Coordinates of C-alpha atoms and ligand atoms in Angstrom, one line a residue:
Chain Z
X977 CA 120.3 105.4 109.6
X978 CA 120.8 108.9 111.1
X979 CA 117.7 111.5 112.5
X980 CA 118.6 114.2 114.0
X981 CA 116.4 116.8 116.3
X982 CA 115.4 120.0 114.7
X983 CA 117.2 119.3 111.5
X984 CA 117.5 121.7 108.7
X985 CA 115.5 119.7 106.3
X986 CA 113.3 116.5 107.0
X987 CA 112.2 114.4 103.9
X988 CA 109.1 111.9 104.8
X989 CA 108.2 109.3 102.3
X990 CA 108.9 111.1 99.6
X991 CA 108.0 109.7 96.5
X992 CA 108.2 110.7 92.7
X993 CA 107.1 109.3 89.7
X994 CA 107.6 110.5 86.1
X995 CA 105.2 109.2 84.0
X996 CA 105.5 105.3 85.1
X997 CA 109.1 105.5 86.2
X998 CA 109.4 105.9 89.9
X999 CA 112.7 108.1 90.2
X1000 CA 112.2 108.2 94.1
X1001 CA 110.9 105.9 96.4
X1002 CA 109.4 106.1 99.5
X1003 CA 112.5 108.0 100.8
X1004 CA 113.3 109.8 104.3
X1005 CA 115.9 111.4 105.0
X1006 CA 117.3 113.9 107.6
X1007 CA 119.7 117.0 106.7
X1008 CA 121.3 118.5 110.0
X1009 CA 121.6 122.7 110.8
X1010 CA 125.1 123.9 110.2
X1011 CA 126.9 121.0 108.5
X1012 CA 127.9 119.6 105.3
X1013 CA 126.0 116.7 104.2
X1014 CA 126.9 114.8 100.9
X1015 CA 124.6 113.0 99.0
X1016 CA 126.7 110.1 97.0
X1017 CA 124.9 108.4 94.3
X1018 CA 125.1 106.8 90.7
X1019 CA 124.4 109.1 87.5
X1020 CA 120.8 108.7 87.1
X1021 CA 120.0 107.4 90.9
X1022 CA 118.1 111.0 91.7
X1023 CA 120.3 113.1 93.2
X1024 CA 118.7 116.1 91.3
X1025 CA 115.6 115.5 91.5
X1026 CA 116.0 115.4 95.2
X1027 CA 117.9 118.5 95.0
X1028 CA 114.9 120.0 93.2
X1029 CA 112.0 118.5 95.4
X1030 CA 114.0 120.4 98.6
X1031 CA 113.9 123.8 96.7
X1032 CA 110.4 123.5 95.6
X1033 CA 111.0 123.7 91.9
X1034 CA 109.0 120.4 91.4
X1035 CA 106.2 118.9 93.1
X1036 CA 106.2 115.1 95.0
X1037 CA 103.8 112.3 94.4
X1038 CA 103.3 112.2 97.7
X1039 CA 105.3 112.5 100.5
X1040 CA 106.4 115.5 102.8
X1041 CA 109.3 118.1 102.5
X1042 CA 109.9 120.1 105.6
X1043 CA 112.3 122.8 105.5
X1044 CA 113.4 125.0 108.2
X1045 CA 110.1 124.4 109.8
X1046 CA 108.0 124.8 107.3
X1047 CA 105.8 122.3 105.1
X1048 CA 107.0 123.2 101.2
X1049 CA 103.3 121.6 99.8
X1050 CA 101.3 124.2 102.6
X1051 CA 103.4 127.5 100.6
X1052 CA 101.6 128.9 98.2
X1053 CA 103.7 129.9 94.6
X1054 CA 104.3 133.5 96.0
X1055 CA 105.7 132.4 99.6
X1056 CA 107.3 129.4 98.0
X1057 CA 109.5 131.8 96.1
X1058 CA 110.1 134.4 98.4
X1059 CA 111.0 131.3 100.9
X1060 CA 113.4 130.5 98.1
X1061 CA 115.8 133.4 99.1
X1062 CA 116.8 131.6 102.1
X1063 CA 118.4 129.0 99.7
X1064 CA 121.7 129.4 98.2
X1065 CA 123.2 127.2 95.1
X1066 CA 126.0 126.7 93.0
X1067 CA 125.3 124.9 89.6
X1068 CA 128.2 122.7 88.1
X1069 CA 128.6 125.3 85.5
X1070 CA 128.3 128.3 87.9
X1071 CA 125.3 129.4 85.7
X1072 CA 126.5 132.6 85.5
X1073 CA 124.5 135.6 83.7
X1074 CA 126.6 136.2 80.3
X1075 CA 125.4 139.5 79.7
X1076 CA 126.5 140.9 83.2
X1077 CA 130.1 141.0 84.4
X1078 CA 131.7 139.1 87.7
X1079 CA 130.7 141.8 90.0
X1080 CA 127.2 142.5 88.9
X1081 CA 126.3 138.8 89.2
X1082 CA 127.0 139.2 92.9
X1083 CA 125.0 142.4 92.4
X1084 CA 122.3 140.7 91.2
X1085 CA 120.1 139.2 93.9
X1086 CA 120.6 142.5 95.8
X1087 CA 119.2 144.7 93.5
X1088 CA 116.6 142.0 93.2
X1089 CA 115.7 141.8 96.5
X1090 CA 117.2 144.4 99.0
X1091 CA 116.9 148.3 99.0
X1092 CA 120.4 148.6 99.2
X1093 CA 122.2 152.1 97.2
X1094 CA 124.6 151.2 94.8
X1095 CA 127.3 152.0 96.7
X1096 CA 126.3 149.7 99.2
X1097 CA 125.8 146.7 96.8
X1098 CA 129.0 147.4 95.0
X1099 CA 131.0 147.4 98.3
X1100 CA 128.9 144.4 99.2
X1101 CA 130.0 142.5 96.3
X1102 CA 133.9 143.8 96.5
X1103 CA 133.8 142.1 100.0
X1104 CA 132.3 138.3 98.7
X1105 CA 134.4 138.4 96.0
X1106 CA 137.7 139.0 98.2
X1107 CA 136.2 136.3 100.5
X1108 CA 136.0 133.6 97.6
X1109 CA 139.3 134.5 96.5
X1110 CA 138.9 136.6 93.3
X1111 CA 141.2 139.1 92.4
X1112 CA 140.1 142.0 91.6
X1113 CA 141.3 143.1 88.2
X1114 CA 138.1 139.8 87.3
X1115 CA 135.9 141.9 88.9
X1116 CA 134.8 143.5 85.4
X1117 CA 135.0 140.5 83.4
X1118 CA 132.5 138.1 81.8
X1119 CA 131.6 135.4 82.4
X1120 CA 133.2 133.7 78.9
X1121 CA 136.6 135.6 80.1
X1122 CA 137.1 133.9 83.6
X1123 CA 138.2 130.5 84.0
X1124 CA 135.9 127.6 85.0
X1125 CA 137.5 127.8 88.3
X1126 CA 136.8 131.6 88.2
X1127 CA 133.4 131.1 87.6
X1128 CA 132.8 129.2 90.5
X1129 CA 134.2 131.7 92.8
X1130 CA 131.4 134.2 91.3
X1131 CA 128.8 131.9 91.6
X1132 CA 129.7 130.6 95.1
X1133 CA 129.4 135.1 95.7
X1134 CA 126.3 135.0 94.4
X1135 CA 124.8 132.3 96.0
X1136 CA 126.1 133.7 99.3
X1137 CA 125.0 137.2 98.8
X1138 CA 121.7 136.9 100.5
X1139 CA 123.4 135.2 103.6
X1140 CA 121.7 131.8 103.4
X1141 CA 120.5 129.4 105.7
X1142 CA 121.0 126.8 103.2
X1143 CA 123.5 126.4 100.2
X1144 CA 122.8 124.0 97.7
X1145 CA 125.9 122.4 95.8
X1146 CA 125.4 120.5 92.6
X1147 CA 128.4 118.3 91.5
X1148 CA 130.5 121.2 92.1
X1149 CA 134.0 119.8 91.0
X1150 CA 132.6 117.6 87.9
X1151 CA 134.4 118.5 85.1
X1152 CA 136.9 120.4 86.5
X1153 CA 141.0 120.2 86.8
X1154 CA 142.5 118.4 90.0
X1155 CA 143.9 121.1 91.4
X1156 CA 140.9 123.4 90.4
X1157 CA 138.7 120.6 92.5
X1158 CA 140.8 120.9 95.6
X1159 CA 140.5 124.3 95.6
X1160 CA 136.9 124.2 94.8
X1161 CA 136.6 121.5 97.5
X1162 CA 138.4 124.0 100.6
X1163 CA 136.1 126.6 99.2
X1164 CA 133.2 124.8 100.3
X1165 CA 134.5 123.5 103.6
X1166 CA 135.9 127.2 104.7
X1167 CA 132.9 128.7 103.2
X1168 CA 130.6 126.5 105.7
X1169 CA 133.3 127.1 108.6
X1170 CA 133.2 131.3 108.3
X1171 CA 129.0 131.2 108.5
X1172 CA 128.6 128.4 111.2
X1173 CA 127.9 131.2 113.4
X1174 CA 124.4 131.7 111.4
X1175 CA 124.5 127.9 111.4
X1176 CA 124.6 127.5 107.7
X1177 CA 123.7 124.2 106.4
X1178 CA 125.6 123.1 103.5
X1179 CA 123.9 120.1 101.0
X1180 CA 126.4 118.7 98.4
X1181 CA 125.7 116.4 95.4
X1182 CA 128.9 114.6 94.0
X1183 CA 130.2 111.5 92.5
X1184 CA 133.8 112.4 94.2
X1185 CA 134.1 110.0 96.8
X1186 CA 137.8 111.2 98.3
X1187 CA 136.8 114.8 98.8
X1188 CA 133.8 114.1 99.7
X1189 CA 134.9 112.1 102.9
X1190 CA 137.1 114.7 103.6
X1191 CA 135.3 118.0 103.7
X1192 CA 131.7 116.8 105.0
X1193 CA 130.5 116.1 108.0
X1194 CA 127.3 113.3 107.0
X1195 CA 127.3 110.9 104.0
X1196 CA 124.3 109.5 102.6
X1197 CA 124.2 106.8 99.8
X1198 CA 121.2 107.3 97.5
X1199 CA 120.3 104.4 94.8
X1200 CA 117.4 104.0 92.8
X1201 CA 115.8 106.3 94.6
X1202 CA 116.6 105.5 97.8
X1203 CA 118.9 106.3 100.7
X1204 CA 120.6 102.7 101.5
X1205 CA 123.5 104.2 103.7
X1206 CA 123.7 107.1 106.1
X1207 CA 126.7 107.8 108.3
X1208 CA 128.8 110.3 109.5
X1209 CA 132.1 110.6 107.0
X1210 CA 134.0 109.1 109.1
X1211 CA 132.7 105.9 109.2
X1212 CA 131.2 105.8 105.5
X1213 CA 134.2 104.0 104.2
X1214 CA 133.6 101.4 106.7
X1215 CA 130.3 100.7 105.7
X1216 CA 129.0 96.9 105.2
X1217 CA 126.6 98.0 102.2
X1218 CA 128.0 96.3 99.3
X1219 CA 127.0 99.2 96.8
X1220 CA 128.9 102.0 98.6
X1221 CA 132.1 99.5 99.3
X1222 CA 131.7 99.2 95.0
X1223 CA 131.4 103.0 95.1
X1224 CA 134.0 104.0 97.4
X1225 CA 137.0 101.5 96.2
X1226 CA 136.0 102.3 92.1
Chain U
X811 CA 104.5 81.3 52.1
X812 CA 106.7 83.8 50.9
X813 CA 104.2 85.9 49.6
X814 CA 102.5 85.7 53.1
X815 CA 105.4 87.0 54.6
X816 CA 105.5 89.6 52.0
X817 CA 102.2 90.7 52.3
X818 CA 102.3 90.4 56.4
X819 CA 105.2 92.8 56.8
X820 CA 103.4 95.3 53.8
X821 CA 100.6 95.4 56.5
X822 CA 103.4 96.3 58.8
X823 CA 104.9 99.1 56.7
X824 CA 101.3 100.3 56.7
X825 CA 100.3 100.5 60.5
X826 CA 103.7 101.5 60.5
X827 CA 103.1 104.4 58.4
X828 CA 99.8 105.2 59.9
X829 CA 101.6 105.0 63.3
X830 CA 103.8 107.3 62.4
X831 CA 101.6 109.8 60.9
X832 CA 99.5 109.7 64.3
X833 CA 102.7 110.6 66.3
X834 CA 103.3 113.6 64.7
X835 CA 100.0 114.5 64.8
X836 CA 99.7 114.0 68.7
X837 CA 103.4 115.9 69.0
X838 CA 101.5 118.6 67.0
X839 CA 98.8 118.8 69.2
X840 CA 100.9 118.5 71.8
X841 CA 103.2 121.2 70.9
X842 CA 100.9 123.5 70.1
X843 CA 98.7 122.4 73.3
X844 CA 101.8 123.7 75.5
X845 CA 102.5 126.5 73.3
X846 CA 99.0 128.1 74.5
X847 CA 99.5 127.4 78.4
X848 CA 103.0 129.4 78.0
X849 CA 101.3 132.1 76.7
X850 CA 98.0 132.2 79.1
X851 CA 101.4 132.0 81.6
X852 CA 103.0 134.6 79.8
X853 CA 99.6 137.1 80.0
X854 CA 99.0 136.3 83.6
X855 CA 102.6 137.8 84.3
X856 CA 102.5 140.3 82.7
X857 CA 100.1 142.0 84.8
X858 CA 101.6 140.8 88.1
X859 CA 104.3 143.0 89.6
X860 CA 107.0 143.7 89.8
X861 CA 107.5 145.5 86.2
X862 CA 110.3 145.4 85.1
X863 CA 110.6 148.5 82.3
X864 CA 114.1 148.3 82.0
X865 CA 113.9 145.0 80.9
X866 CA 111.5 146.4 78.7
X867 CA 113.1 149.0 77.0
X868 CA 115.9 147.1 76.5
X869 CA 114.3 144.5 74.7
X870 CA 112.4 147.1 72.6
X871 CA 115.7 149.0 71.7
X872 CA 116.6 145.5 70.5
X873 CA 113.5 144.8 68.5
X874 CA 112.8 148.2 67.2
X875 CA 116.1 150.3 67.0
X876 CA 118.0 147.6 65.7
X877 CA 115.6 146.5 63.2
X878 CA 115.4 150.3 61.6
X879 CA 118.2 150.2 58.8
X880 CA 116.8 146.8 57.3
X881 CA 113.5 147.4 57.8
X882 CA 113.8 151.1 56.0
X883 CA 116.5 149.4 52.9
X884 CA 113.5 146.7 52.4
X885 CA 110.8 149.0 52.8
X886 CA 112.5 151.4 49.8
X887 CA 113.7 149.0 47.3
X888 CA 110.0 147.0 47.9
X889 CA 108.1 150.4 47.2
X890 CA 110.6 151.0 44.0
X891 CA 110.1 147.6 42.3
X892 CA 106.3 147.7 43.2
X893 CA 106.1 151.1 41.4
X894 CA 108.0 149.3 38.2
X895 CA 105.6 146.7 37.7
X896 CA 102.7 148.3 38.2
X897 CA 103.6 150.9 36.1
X898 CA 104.2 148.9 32.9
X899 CA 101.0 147.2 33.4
X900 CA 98.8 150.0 33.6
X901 CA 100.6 151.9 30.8
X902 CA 99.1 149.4 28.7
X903 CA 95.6 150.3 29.4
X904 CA 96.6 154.3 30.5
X905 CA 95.9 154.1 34.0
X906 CA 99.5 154.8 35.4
X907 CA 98.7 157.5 37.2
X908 CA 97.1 155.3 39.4
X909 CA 100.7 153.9 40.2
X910 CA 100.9 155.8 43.6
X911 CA 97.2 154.4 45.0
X912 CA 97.8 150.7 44.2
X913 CA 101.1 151.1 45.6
X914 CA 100.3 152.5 48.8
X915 CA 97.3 150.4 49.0
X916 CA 99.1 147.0 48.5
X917 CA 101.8 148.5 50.9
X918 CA 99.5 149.2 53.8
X919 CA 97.3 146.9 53.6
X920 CA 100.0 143.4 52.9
X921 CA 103.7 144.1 51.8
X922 CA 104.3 146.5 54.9
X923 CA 103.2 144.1 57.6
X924 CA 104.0 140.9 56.0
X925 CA 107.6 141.4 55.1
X926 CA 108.6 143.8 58.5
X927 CA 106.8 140.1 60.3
X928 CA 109.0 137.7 58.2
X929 CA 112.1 140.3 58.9
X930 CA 111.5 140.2 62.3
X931 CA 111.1 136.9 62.5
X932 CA 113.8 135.6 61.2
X933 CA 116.0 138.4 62.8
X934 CA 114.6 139.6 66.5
X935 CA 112.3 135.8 66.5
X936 CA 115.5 133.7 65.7
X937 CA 117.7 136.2 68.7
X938 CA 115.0 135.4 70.9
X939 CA 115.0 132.0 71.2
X940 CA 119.1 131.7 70.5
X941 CA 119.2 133.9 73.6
X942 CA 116.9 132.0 75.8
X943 CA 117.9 129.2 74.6
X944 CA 121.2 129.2 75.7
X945 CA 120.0 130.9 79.2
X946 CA 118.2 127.4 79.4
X947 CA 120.9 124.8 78.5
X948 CA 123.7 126.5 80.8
X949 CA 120.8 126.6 84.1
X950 CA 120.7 130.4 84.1
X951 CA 117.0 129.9 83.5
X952 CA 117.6 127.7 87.0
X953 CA 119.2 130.2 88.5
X954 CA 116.6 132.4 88.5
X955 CA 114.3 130.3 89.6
X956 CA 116.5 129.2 92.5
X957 CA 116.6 132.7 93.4
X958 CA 112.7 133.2 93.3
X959 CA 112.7 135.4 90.1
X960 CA 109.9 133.8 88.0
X961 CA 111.7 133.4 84.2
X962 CA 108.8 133.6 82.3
X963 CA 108.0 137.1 83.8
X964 CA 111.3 138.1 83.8
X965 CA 112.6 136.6 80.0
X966 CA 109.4 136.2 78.1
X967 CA 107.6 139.3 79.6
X968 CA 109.3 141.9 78.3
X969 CA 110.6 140.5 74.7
X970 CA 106.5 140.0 74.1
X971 CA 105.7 143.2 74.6
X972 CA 108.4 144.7 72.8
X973 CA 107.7 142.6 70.1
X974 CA 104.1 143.5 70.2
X975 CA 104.7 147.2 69.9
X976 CA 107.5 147.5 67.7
X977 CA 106.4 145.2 65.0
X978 CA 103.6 147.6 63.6
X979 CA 105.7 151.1 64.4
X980 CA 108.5 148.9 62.0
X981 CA 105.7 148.3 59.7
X982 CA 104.7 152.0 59.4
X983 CA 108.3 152.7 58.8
X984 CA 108.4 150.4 56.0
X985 CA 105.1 151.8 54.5
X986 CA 106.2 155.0 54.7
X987 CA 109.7 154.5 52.9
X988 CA 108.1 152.3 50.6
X989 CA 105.4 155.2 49.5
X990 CA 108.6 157.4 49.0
X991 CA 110.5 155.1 46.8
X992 CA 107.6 154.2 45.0
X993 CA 107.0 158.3 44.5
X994 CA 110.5 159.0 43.6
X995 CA 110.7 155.6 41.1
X996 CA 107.5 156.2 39.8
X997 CA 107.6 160.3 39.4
X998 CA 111.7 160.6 38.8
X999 CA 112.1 157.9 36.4
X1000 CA 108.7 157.3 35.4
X1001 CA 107.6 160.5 33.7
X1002 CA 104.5 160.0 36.2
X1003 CA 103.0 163.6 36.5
X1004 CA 103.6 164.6 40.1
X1005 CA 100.6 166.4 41.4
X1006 CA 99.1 163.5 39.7
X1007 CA 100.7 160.9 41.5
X1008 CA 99.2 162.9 45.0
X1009 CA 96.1 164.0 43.9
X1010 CA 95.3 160.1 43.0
X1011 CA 96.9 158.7 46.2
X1012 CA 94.2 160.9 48.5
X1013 CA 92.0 160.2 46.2
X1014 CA 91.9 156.3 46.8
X1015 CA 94.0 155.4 50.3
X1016 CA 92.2 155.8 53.1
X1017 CA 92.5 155.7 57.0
X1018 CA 91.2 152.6 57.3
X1019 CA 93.7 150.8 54.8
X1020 CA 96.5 151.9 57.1
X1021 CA 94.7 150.5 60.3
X1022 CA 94.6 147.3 58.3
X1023 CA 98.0 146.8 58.0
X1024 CA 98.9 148.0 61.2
X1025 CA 96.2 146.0 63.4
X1026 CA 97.8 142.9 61.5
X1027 CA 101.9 143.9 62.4
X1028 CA 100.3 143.7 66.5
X1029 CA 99.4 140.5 66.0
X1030 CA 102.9 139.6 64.1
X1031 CA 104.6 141.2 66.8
X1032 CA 102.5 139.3 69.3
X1033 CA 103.3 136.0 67.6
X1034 CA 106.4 136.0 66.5
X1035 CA 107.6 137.1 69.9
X1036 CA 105.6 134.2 72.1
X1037 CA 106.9 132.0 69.1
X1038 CA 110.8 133.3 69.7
X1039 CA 110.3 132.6 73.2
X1040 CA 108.5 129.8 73.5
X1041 CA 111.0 127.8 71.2
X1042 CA 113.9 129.3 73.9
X1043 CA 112.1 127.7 76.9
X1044 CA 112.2 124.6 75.8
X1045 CA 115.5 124.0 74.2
X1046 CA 116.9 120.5 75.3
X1047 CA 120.4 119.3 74.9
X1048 CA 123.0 121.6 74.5
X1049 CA 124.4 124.1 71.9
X1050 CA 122.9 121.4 69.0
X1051 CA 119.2 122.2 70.9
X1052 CA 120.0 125.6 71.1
X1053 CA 120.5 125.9 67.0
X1054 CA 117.5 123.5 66.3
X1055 CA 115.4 125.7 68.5
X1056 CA 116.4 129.1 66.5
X1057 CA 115.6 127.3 63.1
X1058 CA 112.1 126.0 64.4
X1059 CA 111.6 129.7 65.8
X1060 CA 112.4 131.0 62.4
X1061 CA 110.4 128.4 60.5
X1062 CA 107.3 128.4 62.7
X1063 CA 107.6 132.5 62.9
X1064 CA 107.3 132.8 59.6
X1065 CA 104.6 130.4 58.2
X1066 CA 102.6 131.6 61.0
X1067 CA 102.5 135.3 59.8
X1068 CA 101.6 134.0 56.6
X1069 CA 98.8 131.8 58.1
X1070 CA 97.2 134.0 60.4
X1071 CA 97.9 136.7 57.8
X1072 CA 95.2 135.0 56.3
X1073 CA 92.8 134.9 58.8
X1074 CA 93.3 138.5 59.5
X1075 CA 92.8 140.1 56.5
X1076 CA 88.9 138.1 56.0
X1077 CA 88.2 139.1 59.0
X1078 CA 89.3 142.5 59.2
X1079 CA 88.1 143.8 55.6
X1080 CA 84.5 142.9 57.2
X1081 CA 84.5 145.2 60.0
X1082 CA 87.3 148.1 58.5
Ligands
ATP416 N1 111.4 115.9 84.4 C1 111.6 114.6 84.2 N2 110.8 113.8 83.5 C2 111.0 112.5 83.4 N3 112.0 111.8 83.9 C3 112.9 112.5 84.7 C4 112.7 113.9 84.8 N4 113.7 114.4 85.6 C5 114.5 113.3 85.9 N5 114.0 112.2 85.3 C6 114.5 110.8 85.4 O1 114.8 110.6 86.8 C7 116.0 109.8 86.9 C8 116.9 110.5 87.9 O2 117.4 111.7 87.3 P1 118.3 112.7 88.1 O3 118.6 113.8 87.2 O4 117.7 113.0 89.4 O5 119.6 111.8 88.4 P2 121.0 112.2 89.0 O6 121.2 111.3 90.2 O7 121.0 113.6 89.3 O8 122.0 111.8 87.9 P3 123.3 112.6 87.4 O9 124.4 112.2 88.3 O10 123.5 112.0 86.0 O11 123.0 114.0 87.3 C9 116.6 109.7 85.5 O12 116.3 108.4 85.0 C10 115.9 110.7 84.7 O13 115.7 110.2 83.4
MG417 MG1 122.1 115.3 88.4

């Protein structure tokens, strides 16, 4: 199992229980500054769940989440969401507004949060959405106009407006086209290359075992509610844990 | 032994039954237990910053403005069918000059409020949660929480308060079209003696009769709006959640006018 010094986000015994089900158990966990960690799991293991305990959207049974330095269970609801503007995420249906078009998405956590003129938000936005690779003549479309692949190139915009320190991924190529997923996939991985100066730190939930060993750096292996393997990609398909050799030759 | 058999799985059918009944009495509770935290939630943000007016006046352009033409061809054709009836009624006993009072009167104090609530309802009530709704099953609702923006301020907010003022300035609309078509049925086609139909209608509506009706469209608004939204917010499973969600909206929307309509109008004829 891997620990690193200083990581991004430290998990401690964290534990969560719905009711009588224990979705996590007793789990720690490391996530390193300024690389790509996957987290690898079976539907239903509780890769979203964990995903949600590190953005502070639901609360642990007990436990400790730690993220850039700061104890999530000491914020209180006001800091806790202000602290939420150093996250960035990209849903597996790019959760796009529908009512606004591409380039107001983008526009939208400025306006929210920054005292930005308009002119500078628009020319803002004009420069994430050339950097994710939309053209523009999508700029002024909806969201039920642009392409699934599309849509993820606004929402990756979005996410990255603020300049985050951390960018959540959930299942980001599930359901989509093979060619749409590799493009997805380089997105992600060049994405995390152009802001390792800030030392981004990129967390990634998937079921795509082949991608996932090629565009992260760290690999963990969560089942029932547990991380059972850790390594760097590299080595992952080496692994002697009988689970992830199922996982990774399926 | 057959007939123990028999009678042993009768009991079951029973407990069964009575099993059954308690559920849905618990999910009731339940529901309705939840329904009240989301709108103590809803109230607490309201008065938190930021506000967000454009929201606001969206939403209320949405209620209200939209809401005009159907509200003003219902109120009309409901005062004109009122002044009908009436009329042939009181003919029989010569009272139909007092067609324009009980008009008015049964306008403003119930047909005003209680059809522009069920209207709404099942118009801006049903949008409400349709729109939520499918905010929640496609994670925008996630999104905004992911991005700090707190959902219920920002979605539920401003459609409640909307809903709360427009409902009763809908509701004076309809009373005042109504008042017209029931003037123009009753004096036009009627043979009712004009000045007549005036002289009676100051004679016997008052102030307080419009209050009534209006004090009762707030809390319409009120409720139909936290019911709209409510039902939006917690829409499960997909586009087939999204349309059960708008038919409970609707449903629930519009026995609850009638209910509290109710409850209202003992109350308020005590202290109006
Ligand atoms: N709010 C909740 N209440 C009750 N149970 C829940 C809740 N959220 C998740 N669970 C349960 O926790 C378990 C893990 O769910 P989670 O969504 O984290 O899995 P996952 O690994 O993300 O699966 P998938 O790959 O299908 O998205 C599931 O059995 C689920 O039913
Ligand atoms: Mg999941």
């Amino acid at each position: 199992m891997l620990t690193f010094n200083n990581p991004a986000i430290r998990i401690e015994n964290l534990t969560k229980t719905f009711g009588d089900h224990t979705v996590l158990n007793n789990l720690s966990f490391d996530i390193p500054k300024g690389k790509i960690t996957t987290i690898l799991g079976f539907s239903g293991a509780g890769k979203s769940t964990l995903l949600k305990h590190i953005l502070g959207l639901i609360q642990p049974s007990s436990g400790r989440i730690t993220v850039l330095d700061r104890n999530l269970a000491a914020l209180k609801d006001v800091e806790l969401r202000e602290f939420r503007q150093s996250f960035g995420m990209l849903f597996q249906y790019a959760a796009l507004f529908d009512s606004l078009d591409a380039i107001e998405n983008v526009a939208f956590p400025l306006r929210e949060f920054t005292k930005l003129s308009n002119d500078e938000v628009l020319s803002r936005c004009r420069n994430l959405l050339e950097s994710v690779g939309l053209e523009p003549i999508s700029f002024h479309k909806i969201p039920s106009e642009l392409s699934g692949g599309m849509r993820k190139r606004v929402g990756l915009a979005r996410a990255l407006s603020l300049e985050p320190d951390i960018m959540l991924y959930d299942e980001p190529t599930t359901g989509l086209d093979p060619i749409t997923t590799h493009m997805v996939d380089n997105l992600i991985r060049s994405t995390s290359e152009k802001h390792n100066k800030r030392e981004m730190t990129s967390v990634i939930i998937s079921h795509d075992v082949k991608a996932t060993l090629r565009i992260s750096d760290f690999v963990a292996f969560l089942d029932r509610g547990n991380i059972v393997e850790y390594l760097p990609a590299s080595e992952f398909a080496q692994s002697k844990n009988e689970l992830v050799q199922e996982f990774v030759n399926l | 032994m057959a007939s123990k058999t028999a009678s042993h799985s009768q009991k079951n059918f029973f407990i069964r039954q009575i099993e059954g009944l308690g559920a849905a009495i618990l999910d009731n509770l339940n529901g309705f237990g939840s329904f009240i935290t989301f709108v103590l939630n809803a109230l607490l943000w309201l008065f938190r910053p930021p506000f967000r007016l454009r929201l606001f006046f969206e939403q209320l352009y949405f209620v209200g403005n939209k809401s005009i033409f159907i509200i003003a061809l219902s109120g009309s054709f409901t005062g004109m069918v009122m002044a009908y009836q009436t009329y042939f009624g009181f003919k029989l006993i010569s009272v139909d000059s007092l067609v324009g009072p009980v008009t008015a009167l049964t306008l403003a104090k119930e047909l005003a409020p209680v059809l522009t609530g069920l209207i709404v309802a099942g118009r801006a009530g049903a949008a409400m949660t349709a729109q939520i709704g499918s905010m929640k099953v496609t994670e925008q609702i996630d999104a905004l929480e992911v991005m700090g923006i707190n959902s219920v301020q920002y979605l539920a907010v401003p459609r409640i308060v909307a809903g709360t003022i427009s409902v009763p300035m809908l509701s004076a609309l309809f009373l005042f079209i109504g008042n017209v078509g029931s003037y123009i049925v009753g004096t036009k086609f009627l043979s009712i003696d004009e000045a007549m139909y005036l002289s009676k209608l100051g004679e016997f509506m008052f102030l307080g009769d419009i209050w009534q009706g209006l004090i009762k469209a707030t809390f319409f608004g009120f409720l139909i709006s936290c019911i709209g939204t409510y039902f939006g917010f917690n829409v499960t499973k997909g586009a087939e959640g999204v349309g059960k969600g708008t038919n409970l909206s609707v449903v629930w929307g519009m026995i609850m006018v009638l209910i509290t309509d109710y409850f209202l109008t003992s109350f308020l004829i005590h202290i109006l």
